[in-house]
Short mmCIF file of C-alpha atoms in Angstrom, two decimals:
data_model
loop_
_atom_site.label_atom_id
_atom_site.label_comp_id
_atom_site.label_asym_id
_atom_site.label_seq_id
_atom_site.Cartn_x
_atom_site.Cartn_y
_atom_site.Cartn_z
CA UNK A 870 158.99 138.24 94.25
CA UNK A 871 157.93 139.96 91.05
CA UNK A 872 161.61 140.28 90.01
CA UNK A 873 162.20 136.52 90.43
CA UNK A 874 159.19 135.68 88.25
CA UNK A 875 160.46 138.05 85.58
CA UNK A 876 163.93 136.43 85.61
CA UNK A 877 162.45 132.91 85.42
CA UNK A 878 160.18 133.97 82.55
CA UNK A 879 163.13 135.53 80.68
CA UNK A 880 165.25 132.39 81.14
CA UNK A 881 162.39 130.17 79.96
CA UNK A 882 162.00 132.38 76.89
CA UNK A 883 165.73 132.19 76.09
CA UNK A 884 165.83 128.40 76.54
CA UNK A 885 162.77 127.99 74.30
CA UNK A 886 164.37 130.18 71.63
CA UNK A 887 167.60 128.18 71.72
CA UNK A 888 165.70 124.88 71.43
CA UNK A 889 163.74 126.16 68.43
CA UNK A 890 166.96 127.37 66.77
CA UNK A 891 168.66 123.99 67.32
CA UNK A 892 165.63 122.15 65.91
CA UNK A 893 165.61 124.34 62.80
CA UNK A 894 169.35 123.82 62.25
CA UNK A 895 168.97 120.06 62.58
CA UNK A 896 166.09 119.92 60.08
CA UNK A 897 167.78 122.22 57.55
CA UNK A 898 171.19 120.57 57.94
CA UNK A 899 169.90 117.01 57.45
CA UNK A 900 169.48 117.47 53.68
CA UNK A 901 173.18 117.90 52.97
CA UNK A 902 176.17 115.61 53.29
CA UNK A 903 179.12 116.77 55.36
CA UNK A 904 182.56 115.46 54.53
CA UNK A 905 185.84 116.15 56.21
CA UNK A 906 187.06 116.72 59.72
CA UNK A 907 184.73 117.66 62.52
CA UNK A 908 183.99 121.34 62.40
CA UNK A 909 184.73 121.84 58.71
CA UNK A 910 181.18 120.91 57.56
CA UNK A 911 182.09 121.16 53.89
CA UNK A 912 178.87 120.59 51.98
CA UNK A 913 179.17 118.49 48.84
CA UNK A 914 176.76 117.78 46.03
CA UNK A 915 175.95 114.35 44.72
CA UNK A 916 174.68 113.16 41.37
CA UNK A 917 172.92 109.93 40.40
CA UNK A 918 174.08 108.48 37.08
CA UNK A 919 172.71 105.40 35.35
CA UNK A 920 175.07 102.57 34.53
CA UNK A 921 175.31 102.14 30.78
CA UNK A 922 172.85 99.59 29.54
CA UNK A 923 170.99 96.75 31.14
CA UNK A 924 172.78 93.96 32.98
CA UNK A 925 171.68 90.55 31.62
CA UNK A 926 173.15 87.22 32.56
CA UNK A 927 172.37 83.67 33.56
CA UNK A 928 172.13 82.78 37.24
CA UNK A 929 173.55 79.61 38.78
CA UNK A 930 171.20 76.67 38.72
CA UNK A 931 167.95 76.08 36.92
CA UNK A 932 168.43 78.04 33.69
CA UNK A 933 167.34 81.32 35.23
CA UNK A 934 168.24 84.75 33.93
CA UNK A 935 168.48 88.14 35.61
CA UNK A 936 167.86 91.48 33.92
CA UNK A 937 168.49 94.69 35.84
CA UNK A 938 169.36 98.36 35.65
CA UNK A 939 171.37 100.21 38.25
CA UNK A 940 172.08 103.83 39.11
CA UNK A 941 175.17 105.03 40.96
CA UNK A 942 175.08 107.96 43.39
CA UNK A 943 178.46 109.69 43.37
CA UNK A 944 180.03 112.93 44.42
CA UNK A 945 179.50 115.61 41.80
CA UNK A 946 183.14 115.46 40.72
CA UNK A 947 184.04 115.91 37.06
CA UNK A 948 187.23 113.83 37.33
CA UNK A 949 185.44 110.96 39.08
CA UNK A 950 182.70 110.94 36.44
CA UNK A 951 185.34 110.88 33.66
CA UNK A 952 187.12 107.94 35.31
CA UNK A 953 183.80 106.13 35.66
CA UNK A 954 183.10 106.71 31.97
CA UNK A 955 186.53 105.35 30.98
CA UNK A 956 186.39 102.32 33.27
CA UNK A 957 182.75 101.42 32.61
CA UNK A 958 183.56 98.14 30.79
CA UNK A 959 185.61 97.00 33.79
CA UNK A 960 182.82 97.89 36.22
CA UNK A 961 180.21 96.12 34.07
CA UNK A 962 182.39 93.01 33.93
CA UNK A 963 182.76 92.93 37.71
CA UNK A 964 179.01 93.41 38.26
CA UNK A 965 178.29 90.59 35.79
CA UNK A 966 180.75 88.37 37.70
CA UNK A 967 178.81 89.09 40.89
CA UNK A 968 175.51 88.25 39.19
CA UNK A 969 176.82 85.02 37.61
CA UNK A 970 177.71 83.72 41.08
CA UNK A 971 174.12 84.15 42.36
CA UNK A 972 171.21 81.75 42.50
CA UNK A 973 167.56 82.74 42.19
CA UNK A 974 167.24 82.41 45.97
CA UNK A 975 170.17 84.82 46.49
CA UNK A 976 168.49 87.67 44.59
CA UNK A 977 164.79 87.05 45.29
CA UNK A 978 162.81 89.34 47.56
CA UNK A 979 163.66 92.57 49.30
CA UNK A 980 166.55 91.10 51.30
CA UNK A 981 168.07 89.63 48.15
CA UNK A 982 167.88 93.00 46.39
CA UNK A 983 169.39 94.83 49.38
CA UNK A 984 172.20 92.29 49.64
CA UNK A 985 172.89 92.59 45.91
CA UNK A 986 172.97 96.41 46.14
CA UNK A 987 175.51 96.20 48.98
CA UNK A 988 177.74 93.81 47.06
CA UNK A 989 177.64 95.97 43.93
CA UNK A 990 178.29 99.08 46.07
CA UNK A 991 181.42 97.40 47.48
CA UNK A 992 182.50 96.57 43.92
CA UNK A 993 182.12 100.16 42.71
CA UNK A 994 183.87 101.51 45.81
CA UNK A 995 186.82 99.18 45.21
CA UNK A 996 187.11 100.53 41.66
CA UNK A 997 186.54 104.24 42.26
CA UNK A 998 187.28 104.84 45.94
CA UNK A 999 185.09 104.56 49.00
CA UNK A 1000 184.63 108.32 49.41
CA UNK A 1001 183.46 108.91 45.83
CA UNK A 1002 180.66 106.35 45.58
CA UNK A 1003 177.74 107.11 47.90
CA UNK A 1004 175.17 104.43 47.00
CA UNK A 1005 173.86 102.01 44.38
CA UNK A 1006 170.21 101.77 43.39
CA UNK A 1007 168.61 98.90 41.51
CA UNK A 1008 165.61 100.47 39.82
CA UNK A 1009 164.52 97.55 37.70
CA UNK A 1010 165.11 93.85 38.27
CA UNK A 1011 163.53 90.87 36.52
CA UNK A 1012 164.35 87.24 37.24
CA UNK A 1013 163.13 84.62 34.75
#
């Protein structure tokens, strides 16, 4: 009887240790991005770069204007950043085209901002590749 209790206690201790180890690995691993095939777990670094200058344009409708700044989260890749630098005028033009097609109602509120971020993200991904552009952040937006 004493031997069975010892075996059960040892198994419970092992299971508890494994659960703690898995929990630690999940918490520590959640701060990095994994890219590639399953099992490769290649960790990559990202960088957030501001778009050059403020975006200012008129919105459709009642003589309203939008002013905003955006930041682009990308892979920390020297070649990608150089391409982004070279093609910045093209990217700015496409973002301004997106903004010019919006009404005040389209960009107002949290949902409008989120929708606008998604549309600009799709624009940047079409220019620079889906895997290179992680996210777009609008850090300042004014509608007059």
